JSON list of C-alpha atoms in Angstrom, two decimals:
[
{"chain": "A", "resi": 820, "resn": "GLN", "atom": "CA", "xyz": [0.00, 0.00, 0.00]},
{"chain": "A", "resi": 821, "resn": "GLN", "atom": "CA", "xyz": [1.38, 3.38, -1.02]},
{"chain": "A", "resi": 822, "resn": "LYS", "atom": "CA", "xyz": [2.29, 5.59, 1.95]},
{"chain": "A", "resi": 823, "resn": "VAL", "atom": "CA", "xyz": [2.51, 9.33, 1.41]},
{"chain": "A", "resi": 824, "resn": "GLN", "atom": "CA", "xyz": [4.12, 11.61, 3.99]},
{"chain": "A", "resi": 825, "resn": "GLN", "atom": "CA", "xyz": [4.38, 15.37, 3.91]},
{"chain": "A", "resi": 826, "resn": "SER", "atom": "CA", "xyz": [6.65, 17.80, 5.68]},
{"chain": "A", "resi": 827, "resn": "PRO", "atom": "CA", "xyz": [6.59, 20.16, 7.37]},
{"chain": "A", "resi": 828, "resn": "GLU", "atom": "CA", "xyz": [3.19, 19.89, 9.05]},
{"chain": "A", "resi": 829, "resn": "SER", "atom": "CA", "xyz": [3.01, 23.66, 9.16]},
{"chain": "A", "resi": 830, "resn": "LEU", "atom": "CA", "xyz": [4.97, 26.39, 7.40]},
{"chain": "A", "resi": 831, "resn": "THR", "atom": "CA", "xyz": [4.84, 30.15, 7.90]},
{"chain": "A", "resi": 832, "resn": "VAL", "atom": "CA", "xyz": [6.45, 32.42, 5.32]},
{"chain": "A", "resi": 833, "resn": "SER", "atom": "CA", "xyz": [6.43, 36.12, 4.61]},
{"chain": "A", "resi": 834, "resn": "GLU", "atom": "CA", "xyz": [4.68, 37.43, 1.55]},
{"chain": "A", "resi": 835, "resn": "GLY", "atom": "CA", "xyz": [7.06, 37.25, -1.42]},
{"chain": "A", "resi": 836, "resn": "ALA", "atom": "CA", "xyz": [9.44, 34.69, 0.08]},
{"chain": "A", "resi": 837, "resn": "MET", "atom": "CA", "xyz": [9.67, 31.28, -1.61]},
{"chain": "A", "resi": 838, "resn": "ALA", "atom": "CA", "xyz": [7.69, 28.49, 0.09]},
{"chain": "A", "resi": 839, "resn": "SER", "atom": "CA", "xyz": [8.91, 24.90, -0.27]},
{"chain": "A", "resi": 840, "resn": "LEU", "atom": "CA", "xyz": [6.87, 21.85, 0.66]},
{"chain": "A", "resi": 841, "resn": "ASN", "atom": "CA", "xyz": [8.00, 18.24, 0.68]},
{"chain": "A", "resi": 842, "resn": "CYS", "atom": "CA", "xyz": [6.36, 14.90, 0.00]},
{"chain": "A", "resi": 843, "resn": "THR", "atom": "CA", "xyz": [7.82, 11.40, 0.17]},
{"chain": "A", "resi": 844, "resn": "PHE", "atom": "CA", "xyz": [6.15, 8.22, -1.01]},
{"chain": "A", "resi": 845, "resn": "SER", "atom": "CA", "xyz": [6.88, 4.55, -0.49]},
{"chain": "A", "resi": 846, "resn": "ASP", "atom": "CA", "xyz": [6.29, 3.13, -3.97]},
{"chain": "A", "resi": 847, "resn": "GLY", "atom": "CA", "xyz": [8.01, 4.79, -6.91]},
{"chain": "A", "resi": 848, "resn": "THR", "atom": "CA", "xyz": [6.16, 2.83, -9.59]},
{"chain": "A", "resi": 849, "resn": "SER", "atom": "CA", "xyz": [3.26, 5.30, -9.69]},
{"chain": "A", "resi": 850, "resn": "ASP", "atom": "CA", "xyz": [3.06, 7.28, -12.90]},
{"chain": "A", "resi": 851, "resn": "ASN", "atom": "CA", "xyz": [1.45, 10.44, -11.58]},
{"chain": "A", "resi": 852, "resn": "PHE", "atom": "CA", "xyz": [2.07, 12.79, -8.67]},
{"chain": "A", "resi": 853, "resn": "ARG", "atom": "CA", "xyz": [-0.07, 15.80, -7.83]},
{"chain": "A", "resi": 854, "resn": "TRP", "atom": "CA", "xyz": [-0.28, 18.77, -5.58]},
{"chain": "A", "resi": 855, "resn": "TYR", "atom": "CA", "xyz": [-3.65, 20.08, -4.46]},
{"chain": "A", "resi": 856, "resn": "ARG", "atom": "CA", "xyz": [-4.60, 22.81, -2.07]},
{"chain": "A", "resi": 857, "resn": "GLN", "atom": "CA", "xyz": [-7.61, 23.17, 0.15]},
{"chain": "A", "resi": 858, "resn": "HIS", "atom": "CA", "xyz": [-8.72, 26.50, 1.53]},
{"chain": "A", "resi": 859, "resn": "SER", "atom": "CA", "xyz": [-10.51, 26.35, 4.85]},
{"chain": "A", "resi": 860, "resn": "GLY", "atom": "CA", "xyz": [-13.97, 24.86, 4.43]},
{"chain": "A", "resi": 861, "resn": "LYS", "atom": "CA", "xyz": [-13.52, 24.32, 0.70]},
{"chain": "A", "resi": 862, "resn": "GLY", "atom": "CA", "xyz": [-12.88, 21.42, -1.69]},
{"chain": "A", "resi": 863, "resn": "LEU", "atom": "CA", "xyz": [-9.72, 20.55, -3.60]},
{"chain": "A", "resi": 864, "resn": "GLU", "atom": "CA", "xyz": [-7.99, 22.71, -6.17]},
{"chain": "A", "resi": 865, "resn": "MET", "atom": "CA", "xyz": [-5.36, 20.97, -8.29]},
{"chain": "A", "resi": 866, "resn": "LEU", "atom": "CA", "xyz": [-2.15, 22.95, -8.68]},
{"chain": "A", "resi": 867, "resn": "VAL", "atom": "CA", "xyz": [0.32, 20.75, -10.53]},
{"chain": "A", "resi": 868, "resn": "SER", "atom": "CA", "xyz": [0.25, 17.23, -11.98]},
{"chain": "A", "resi": 869, "resn": "ILE", "atom": "CA", "xyz": [3.63, 15.70, -12.87]},
{"chain": "A", "resi": 870, "resn": "PHE", "atom": "CA", "xyz": [4.30, 12.43, -14.68]},
{"chain": "A", "resi": 871, "resn": "SER", "atom": "CA", "xyz": [8.08, 12.22, -15.15]},
{"chain": "A", "resi": 872, "resn": "ASP", "atom": "CA", "xyz": [11.22, 13.10, -13.22]},
{"chain": "A", "resi": 873, "resn": "GLY", "atom": "CA", "xyz": [12.22, 16.73, -13.34]},
{"chain": "A", "resi": 874, "resn": "GLU", "atom": "CA", "xyz": [10.30, 19.91, -13.06]},
{"chain": "A", "resi": 875, "resn": "LYS", "atom": "CA", "xyz": [6.78, 21.03, -13.97]},
{"chain": "A", "resi": 876, "resn": "GLU", "atom": "CA", "xyz": [5.72, 24.64, -13.66]},
{"chain": "A", "resi": 877, "resn": "GLU", "atom": "CA", "xyz": [2.17, 25.95, -13.50]},
{"chain": "A", "resi": 878, "resn": "GLY", "atom": "CA", "xyz": [2.25, 29.70, -12.94]},
{"chain": "A", "resi": 879, "resn": "ARG", "atom": "CA", "xyz": [3.81, 30.39, -9.55]},
{"chain": "A", "resi": 880, "resn": "PHE", "atom": "CA", "xyz": [3.75, 26.69, -8.61]},
{"chain": "A", "resi": 881, "resn": "THR", "atom": "CA", "xyz": [6.62, 24.36, -9.53]},
{"chain": "A", "resi": 882, "resn": "ALA", "atom": "CA", "xyz": [6.78, 20.65, -8.74]},
{"chain": "A", "resi": 883, "resn": "HIS", "atom": "CA", "xyz": [10.05, 18.70, -8.69]},
{"chain": "A", "resi": 884, "resn": "LEU", "atom": "CA", "xyz": [9.86, 14.93, -8.97]},
{"chain": "A", "resi": 885, "resn": "ASN", "atom": "CA", "xyz": [12.70, 12.53, -8.19]},
{"chain": "A", "resi": 886, "resn": "ARG", "atom": "CA", "xyz": [11.28, 9.04, -8.38]},
{"chain": "A", "resi": 887, "resn": "ALA", "atom": "CA", "xyz": [14.55, 7.37, -7.36]},
{"chain": "A", "resi": 888, "resn": "SER", "atom": "CA", "xyz": [14.53, 9.37, -4.14]},
{"chain": "A", "resi": 889, "resn": "LEU", "atom": "CA", "xyz": [10.81, 8.78, -3.68]},
{"chain": "A", "resi": 890, "resn": "HIS", "atom": "CA", "xyz": [10.37, 12.53, -3.36]},
{"chain": "A", "resi": 891, "resn": "VAL", "atom": "CA", "xyz": [8.25, 15.23, -4.91]},
{"chain": "A", "resi": 892, "resn": "SER", "atom": "CA", "xyz": [8.34, 18.85, -3.80]},
{"chain": "A", "resi": 893, "resn": "LEU", "atom": "CA", "xyz": [6.27, 21.94, -4.43]},
{"chain": "A", "resi": 894, "resn": "HIS", "atom": "CA", "xyz": [7.75, 25.43, -4.61]},
{"chain": "A", "resi": 895, "resn": "ILE", "atom": "CA", "xyz": [5.55, 28.48, -4.49]},
{"chain": "A", "resi": 896, "resn": "ARG", "atom": "CA", "xyz": [7.08, 31.63, -5.92]},
{"chain": "A", "resi": 897, "resn": "GLU", "atom": "CA", "xyz": [6.07, 34.99, -4.45]},
{"chain": "A", "resi": 898, "resn": "PRO", "atom": "CA", "xyz": [3.41, 33.56, -2.12]},
{"chain": "A", "resi": 899, "resn": "GLN", "atom": "CA", "xyz": [0.56, 35.83, -1.13]},
{"chain": "A", "resi": 900, "resn": "PRO", "atom": "CA", "xyz": [-1.74, 35.77, 1.90]},
{"chain": "A", "resi": 901, "resn": "SER", "atom": "CA", "xyz": [-4.45, 34.28, -0.35]},
{"chain": "A", "resi": 902, "resn": "ASP", "atom": "CA", "xyz": [-2.17, 31.23, -0.80]},
{"chain": "A", "resi": 903, "resn": "SER", "atom": "CA", "xyz": [-2.66, 30.37, 2.87]},
{"chain": "A", "resi": 904, "resn": "ALA", "atom": "CA", "xyz": [-4.25, 26.91, 2.79]},
{"chain": "A", "resi": 905, "resn": "VAL", "atom": "CA", "xyz": [-3.56, 23.24, 3.38]},
{"chain": "A", "resi": 906, "resn": "TYR", "atom": "CA", "xyz": [-1.42, 21.77, 0.59]},
{"chain": "A", "resi": 907, "resn": "LEU", "atom": "CA", "xyz": [-1.93, 18.10, -0.16]},
{"chain": "A", "resi": 908, "resn": "CYS", "atom": "CA", "xyz": [0.35, 15.75, -2.03]},
{"chain": "A", "resi": 909, "resn": "ALA", "atom": "CA", "xyz": [-1.40, 12.91, -3.88]},
{"chain": "A", "resi": 910, "resn": "VAL", "atom": "CA", "xyz": [0.06, 9.88, -5.66]},
{"chain": "A", "resi": 911, "resn": "ARG", "atom": "CA", "xyz": [-1.93, 7.90, -8.18]},
{"chain": "A", "resi": 912, "resn": "GLY", "atom": "CA", "xyz": [-2.48, 4.31, -7.15]},
{"chain": "A", "resi": 913, "resn": "SER", "atom": "CA", "xyz": [-2.49, 1.11, -9.17]},
{"chain": "A", "resi": 914, "resn": "ALA", "atom": "CA", "xyz": [-6.27, 1.29, -9.55]},
{"chain": "A", "resi": 915, "resn": "LEU", "atom": "CA", "xyz": [-7.06, 4.03, -12.01]},
{"chain": "A", "resi": 916, "resn": "GLY", "atom": "CA", "xyz": [-8.89, 6.81, -10.27]},
{"chain": "A", "resi": 917, "resn": "ARG", "atom": "CA", "xyz": [-7.41, 5.99, -6.89]},
{"chain": "A", "resi": 918, "resn": "LEU", "atom": "CA", "xyz": [-5.30, 8.65, -5.22]},
{"chain": "A", "resi": 919, "resn": "HIS", "atom": "CA", "xyz": [-3.25, 8.26, -2.05]},
{"chain": "A", "resi": 920, "resn": "PHE", "atom": "CA", "xyz": [-3.14, 11.51, -0.12]},
{"chain": "A", "resi": 921, "resn": "GLY", "atom": "CA", "xyz": [-0.64, 12.83, 2.39]},
{"chain": "A", "resi": 922, "resn": "ALA", "atom": "CA", "xyz": [-1.78, 14.48, 5.61]},
{"chain": "A", "resi": 923, "resn": "GLY", "atom": "CA", "xyz": [-1.11, 17.96, 4.25]},
{"chain": "A", "resi": 924, "resn": "THR", "atom": "CA", "xyz": [1.04, 20.98, 5.05]},
{"chain": "A", "resi": 925, "resn": "GLN", "atom": "CA", "xyz": [-0.65, 24.03, 6.51]},
{"chain": "A", "resi": 926, "resn": "LEU", "atom": "CA", "xyz": [0.85, 27.07, 4.79]},
{"chain": "A", "resi": 927, "resn": "ILE", "atom": "CA", "xyz": [0.45, 30.50, 6.36]},
{"chain": "A", "resi": 928, "resn": "VAL", "atom": "CA", "xyz": [1.60, 33.52, 4.38]},
{"chain": "A", "resi": 929, "resn": "ILE", "atom": "CA", "xyz": [2.08, 36.65, 6.46]},
{"chain": "A", "resi": 930, "resn": "PRO", "atom": "CA", "xyz": [1.64, 40.05, 4.77]},
{"chain": "B", "resi": 725, "resn": "GLY", "atom": "CA", "xyz": [-15.15, 22.92, -19.37]},
{"chain": "B", "resi": 726, "resn": "ALA", "atom": "CA", "xyz": [-15.38, 19.95, -17.05]},
{"chain": "B", "resi": 727, "resn": "LEU", "atom": "CA", "xyz": [-17.16, 20.58, -13.76]},
{"chain": "B", "resi": 728, "resn": "VAL", "atom": "CA", "xyz": [-18.29, 18.44, -10.88]},
{"chain": "B", "resi": 729, "resn": "TYR", "atom": "CA", "xyz": [-21.13, 19.57, -8.63]},
{"chain": "B", "resi": 730, "resn": "GLN", "atom": "CA", "xyz": [-21.98, 18.10, -5.29]},
{"chain": "B", "resi": 731, "resn": "TYR", "atom": "CA", "xyz": [-25.22, 18.48, -3.39]},
{"chain": "B", "resi": 732, "resn": "PRO", "atom": "CA", "xyz": [-25.82, 19.38, -0.68]},
{"chain": "B", "resi": 733, "resn": "ARG", "atom": "CA", "xyz": [-22.76, 21.43, 0.20]},
{"chain": "B", "resi": 734, "resn": "ARG", "atom": "CA", "xyz": [-23.47, 21.17, 3.90]},
{"chain": "B", "resi": 735, "resn": "THR", "atom": "CA", "xyz": [-25.81, 18.99, 5.86]},
{"chain": "B", "resi": 736, "resn": "ILE", "atom": "CA", "xyz": [-26.59, 18.18, 9.45]},
{"chain": "B", "resi": 737, "resn": "CYS", "atom": "CA", "xyz": [-28.22, 14.97, 10.55]},
{"chain": "B", "resi": 738, "resn": "LYS", "atom": "CA", "xyz": [-29.11, 13.37, 13.84]},
{"chain": "B", "resi": 739, "resn": "SER", "atom": "CA", "xyz": [-27.10, 10.43, 15.06]},
{"chain": "B", "resi": 740, "resn": "GLY", "atom": "CA", "xyz": [-28.57, 7.17, 13.74]},
{"chain": "B", "resi": 741, "resn": "THR", "atom": "CA", "xyz": [-30.26, 8.72, 10.73]},
{"chain": "B", "resi": 742, "resn": "SER", "atom": "CA", "xyz": [-29.18, 8.50, 7.10]},
{"chain": "B", "resi": 743, "resn": "MET", "atom": "CA", "xyz": [-28.05, 11.10, 4.64]},
{"chain": "B", "resi": 744, "resn": "ARG", "atom": "CA", "xyz": [-27.79, 10.98, 0.85]},
{"chain": "B", "resi": 745, "resn": "MET", "atom": "CA", "xyz": [-25.33, 13.07, -1.16]},
{"chain": "B", "resi": 746, "resn": "GLU", "atom": "CA", "xyz": [-25.14, 13.56, -4.89]},
{"chain": "B", "resi": 747, "resn": "CYS", "atom": "CA", "xyz": [-22.42, 14.13, -7.46]},
{"chain": "B", "resi": 748, "resn": "GLN", "atom": "CA", "xyz": [-23.08, 15.56, -10.91]},
{"chain": "B", "resi": 749, "resn": "ALA", "atom": "CA", "xyz": [-20.53, 15.70, -13.75]},
{"chain": "B", "resi": 750, "resn": "VAL", "atom": "CA", "xyz": [-21.00, 18.40, -16.37]},
{"chain": "B", "resi": 751, "resn": "GLY", "atom": "CA", "xyz": [-19.06, 18.70, -19.62]},
{"chain": "B", "resi": 752, "resn": "PHE", "atom": "CA", "xyz": [-17.60, 15.21, -19.65]},
{"chain": "B", "resi": 753, "resn": "GLN", "atom": "CA", "xyz": [-18.61, 11.60, -19.19]},
{"chain": "B", "resi": 754, "resn": "ALA", "atom": "CA", "xyz": [-18.03, 10.35, -15.66]},
{"chain": "B", "resi": 755, "resn": "THR", "atom": "CA", "xyz": [-17.17, 6.75, -16.43]},
{"chain": "B", "resi": 756, "resn": "SER", "atom": "CA", "xyz": [-15.51, 6.42, -13.04]},
{"chain": "B", "resi": 757, "resn": "VAL", "atom": "CA", "xyz": [-16.39, 8.11, -9.77]},
{"chain": "B", "resi": 758, "resn": "ALA", "atom": "CA", "xyz": [-14.32, 7.98, -6.58]},
{"chain": "B", "resi": 759, "resn": "TRP", "atom": "CA", "xyz": [-15.82, 8.91, -3.21]},
{"chain": "B", "resi": 760, "resn": "TYR", "atom": "CA", "xyz": [-13.42, 10.17, -0.54]},
{"chain": "B", "resi": 761, "resn": "ARG", "atom": "CA", "xyz": [-13.92, 11.23, 3.06]},
{"chain": "B", "resi": 762, "resn": "GLN", "atom": "CA", "xyz": [-11.84, 13.71, 5.00]},
{"chain": "B", "resi": 763, "resn": "SER", "atom": "CA", "xyz": [-12.53, 13.25, 8.68]},
{"chain": "B", "resi": 764, "resn": "PRO", "atom": "CA", "xyz": [-11.60, 16.01, 11.17]},
{"chain": "B", "resi": 765, "resn": "GLN", "atom": "CA", "xyz": [-7.81, 16.23, 11.60]},
{"chain": "B", "resi": 766, "resn": "LYS", "atom": "CA", "xyz": [-7.26, 13.58, 8.93]},
{"chain": "B", "resi": 767, "resn": "THR", "atom": "CA", "xyz": [-6.41, 13.40, 5.25]},
{"chain": "B", "resi": 768, "resn": "PHE", "atom": "CA", "xyz": [-8.63, 12.06, 2.49]},
{"chain": "B", "resi": 769, "resn": "GLU", "atom": "CA", "xyz": [-9.50, 8.37, 2.60]},
{"chain": "B", "resi": 770, "resn": "LEU", "atom": "CA", "xyz": [-10.91, 6.56, -0.39]},
{"chain": "B", "resi": 771, "resn": "ILE", "atom": "CA", "xyz": [-14.31, 5.04, 0.38]},
{"chain": "B", "resi": 772, "resn": "ALA", "atom": "CA", "xyz": [-15.01, 3.36, -2.94]},
{"chain": "B", "resi": 773, "resn": "LEU", "atom": "CA", "xyz": [-14.39, 3.45, -6.67]},
{"chain": "B", "resi": 774, "resn": "SER", "atom": "CA", "xyz": [-17.42, 3.17, -8.92]},
{"chain": "B", "resi": 775, "resn": "THR", "atom": "CA", "xyz": [-17.29, 2.45, -12.65]},
{"chain": "B", "resi": 776, "resn": "VAL", "atom": "CA", "xyz": [-20.43, 2.45, -14.77]},
{"chain": "B", "resi": 777, "resn": "ASN", "atom": "CA", "xyz": [-21.53, -1.09, -15.62]},
{"chain": "B", "resi": 778, "resn": "SER", "atom": "CA", "xyz": [-19.00, -2.61, -13.20]},
{"chain": "B", "resi": 779, "resn": "ALA", "atom": "CA", "xyz": [-19.08, -3.63, -9.58]},
{"chain": "B", "resi": 780, "resn": "ILE", "atom": "CA", "xyz": [-18.31, -0.91, -7.04]},
{"chain": "B", "resi": 781, "resn": "LYS", "atom": "CA", "xyz": [-15.04, -1.53, -5.18]},
{"chain": "B", "resi": 782, "resn": "TYR", "atom": "CA", "xyz": [-15.00, -0.56, -1.53]},
{"chain": "B", "resi": 783, "resn": "GLU", "atom": "CA", "xyz": [-11.84, 0.09, 0.44]},
{"chain": "B", "resi": 784, "resn": "GLN", "atom": "CA", "xyz": [-11.06, -1.72, 3.66]},
{"chain": "B", "resi": 785, "resn": "ASN", "atom": "CA", "xyz": [-13.08, -0.24, 6.54]},
{"chain": "B", "resi": 786, "resn": "PHE", "atom": "CA", "xyz": [-15.86, 0.88, 4.22]},
{"chain": "B", "resi": 787, "resn": "THR", "atom": "CA", "xyz": [-18.80, -1.31, 3.17]},
{"chain": "B", "resi": 788, "resn": "GLN", "atom": "CA", "xyz": [-21.73, -1.19, 0.82]},
{"chain": "B", "resi": 789, "resn": "GLU", "atom": "CA", "xyz": [-24.00, -1.82, 3.79]},
{"chain": "B", "resi": 790, "resn": "LYS", "atom": "CA", "xyz": [-22.88, 1.45, 5.36]},
{"chain": "B", "resi": 791, "resn": "PHE", "atom": "CA", "xyz": [-22.15, 3.56, 2.25]},
{"chain": "B", "resi": 792, "resn": "PRO", "atom": "CA", "xyz": [-24.38, 2.34, -0.61]},
{"chain": "B", "resi": 793, "resn": "ILE", "atom": "CA", "xyz": [-23.44, 3.98, -3.90]},
{"chain": "B", "resi": 794, "resn": "SER", "atom": "CA", "xyz": [-25.46, 4.40, -7.07]},
{"chain": "B", "resi": 795, "resn": "HIS", "atom": "CA", "xyz": [-23.84, 5.24, -10.42]},
{"chain": "B", "resi": 796, "resn": "PRO", "atom": "CA", "xyz": [-26.68, 4.85, -12.91]},
{"chain": "B", "resi": 797, "resn": "ASN", "atom": "CA", "xyz": [-25.28, 6.87, -15.84]},
{"chain": "B", "resi": 798, "resn": "LEU", "atom": "CA", "xyz": [-22.28, 8.82, -17.10]},
{"chain": "B", "resi": 799, "resn": "SER", "atom": "CA", "xyz": [-23.17, 12.06, -15.36]},
{"chain": "B", "resi": 800, "resn": "PHE", "atom": "CA", "xyz": [-24.48, 11.15, -11.93]},
{"chain": "B", "resi": 801, "resn": "SER", "atom": "CA", "xyz": [-23.55, 9.28, -8.79]},
{"chain": "B", "resi": 802, "resn": "SER", "atom": "CA", "xyz": [-24.97, 9.27, -5.29]},
{"chain": "B", "resi": 803, "resn": "MET", "atom": "CA", "xyz": [-23.82, 7.90, -1.97]},
{"chain": "B", "resi": 804, "resn": "THR", "atom": "CA", "xyz": [-25.78, 7.44, 1.22]},
{"chain": "B", "resi": 805, "resn": "VAL", "atom": "CA", "xyz": [-24.34, 7.39, 4.70]},
{"chain": "B", "resi": 806, "resn": "LEU", "atom": "CA", "xyz": [-26.58, 4.97, 6.60]},
{"chain": "B", "resi": 807, "resn": "ASN", "atom": "CA", "xyz": [-26.98, 5.20, 10.38]},
{"chain": "B", "resi": 808, "resn": "ALA", "atom": "CA", "xyz": [-24.62, 8.15, 10.61]},
{"chain": "B", "resi": 809, "resn": "TYR", "atom": "CA", "xyz": [-22.67, 8.53, 13.83]},
{"chain": "B", "resi": 810, "resn": "LEU", "atom": "CA", "xyz": [-20.10, 10.97, 15.11]},
{"chain": "B", "resi": 811, "resn": "GLU", "atom": "CA", "xyz": [-17.21, 9.19, 13.37]},
{"chain": "B", "resi": 812, "resn": "ASP", "atom": "CA", "xyz": [-18.94, 9.77, 10.02]},
{"chain": "B", "resi": 813, "resn": "ARG", "atom": "CA", "xyz": [-18.47, 13.53, 10.28]},
{"chain": "B", "resi": 814, "resn": "GLY", "atom": "CA", "xyz": [-16.33, 15.14, 7.65]},
{"chain": "B", "resi": 815, "resn": "LEU", "atom": "CA", "xyz": [-16.02, 16.38, 4.11]},
{"chain": "B", "resi": 816, "resn": "TYR", "atom": "CA", "xyz": [-17.12, 13.91, 1.43]},
{"chain": "B", "resi": 817, "resn": "LEU", "atom": "CA", "xyz": [-15.53, 14.49, -1.94]},
{"chain": "B", "resi": 818, "resn": "CYS", "atom": "CA", "xyz": [-16.57, 13.10, -5.28]},
{"chain": "B", "resi": 819, "resn": "GLY", "atom": "CA", "xyz": [-13.87, 12.76, -7.94]},
{"chain": "B", "resi": 820, "resn": "ALA", "atom": "CA", "xyz": [-15.08, 11.93, -11.45]},
{"chain": "B", "resi": 821, "resn": "ARG", "atom": "CA", "xyz": [-13.16, 11.04, -14.59]},
{"chain": "B", "resi": 822, "resn": "THR", "atom": "CA", "xyz": [-13.59, 9.56, -18.02]},
{"chain": "B", "resi": 823, "resn": "GLY", "atom": "CA", "xyz": [-11.93, 6.16, -18.48]},
{"chain": "B", "resi": 824, "resn": "GLY", "atom": "CA", "xyz": [-8.27, 5.28, -18.82]},
{"chain": "B", "resi": 825, "resn": "TYR", "atom": "CA", "xyz": [-5.72, 7.83, -17.63]},
{"chain": "B", "resi": 826, "resn": "ALA", "atom": "CA", "xyz": [-8.03, 10.81, -17.95]},
{"chain": "B", "resi": 827, "resn": "GLU", "atom": "CA", "xyz": [-7.81, 13.63, -15.45]},
{"chain": "B", "resi": 828, "resn": "GLN", "atom": "CA", "xyz": [-9.92, 13.39, -12.31]},
{"chain": "B", "resi": 829, "resn": "PHE", "atom": "CA", "xyz": [-12.09, 16.38, -11.44]},
{"chain": "B", "resi": 830, "resn": "PHE", "atom": "CA", "xyz": [-13.23, 16.95, -7.88]},
{"chain": "B", "resi": 831, "resn": "GLY", "atom": "CA", "xyz": [-16.42, 18.51, -6.65]},
{"chain": "B", "resi": 832, "resn": "PRO", "atom": "CA", "xyz": [-16.43, 21.01, -3.76]},
{"chain": "B", "resi": 833, "resn": "GLY", "atom": "CA", "xyz": [-17.56, 18.37, -1.31]},
{"chain": "B", "resi": 834, "resn": "THR", "atom": "CA", "xyz": [-20.48, 17.72, 1.00]},
{"chain": "B", "resi": 835, "resn": "ARG", "atom": "CA", "xyz": [-19.72, 18.58, 4.62]},
{"chain": "B", "resi": 836, "resn": "LEU", "atom": "CA", "xyz": [-21.57, 16.27, 6.99]},
{"chain": "B", "resi": 837, "resn": "THR", "atom": "CA", "xyz": [-22.16, 17.18, 10.61]},
{"chain": "B", "resi": 838, "resn": "VAL", "atom": "CA", "xyz": [-23.69, 14.57, 12.89]},
{"chain": "B", "resi": 839, "resn": "LEU", "atom": "CA", "xyz": [-25.43, 15.69, 16.08]}
]
């Protein structure tokens, strides 16, 4: 069973400073790794979906995947207070449509 | 564009009663629907995967007897929480996709409070 762990649990950054979030997984055979965010009381918003090792950029959000290290990270450039949310890492499972989620990182961006 | 609606957005039910929630896909064919639950202080757990014209697959700790799911066509799915108790509180998300490796689109969720 795929295990997904995120760190840190909570991260506070100042507006404009780069925010970096980490995610490790136990099974590197998955073909898809995603980052979502969830604002308080809301559903999921997908930020980046990455399929191969390297980097994928979507606006201010960049994911780095290193399958050999079982690691995928998310970097947020010039974070704003509106980016304050819980960020969730998800790894696609062997059953299509099944995602394994991490516990999330609470990001707080201070003006 | 592809959208997923969930209804109701919030609901409150008394302990021991049942509550039905709906998921509607617009702009694409929802061949497969995944229902997730996010309990307080926890991450999302998969309840079941439903594919039209196939058996619904429930994850360990979740059963059809407790969470019956209907997926009658390519745009609609519903799930009922039977005999809801405190541990059933949380945000229930529906994720719908067309077959194969198509992208999964999530609805905004149904937040269930049990009194």
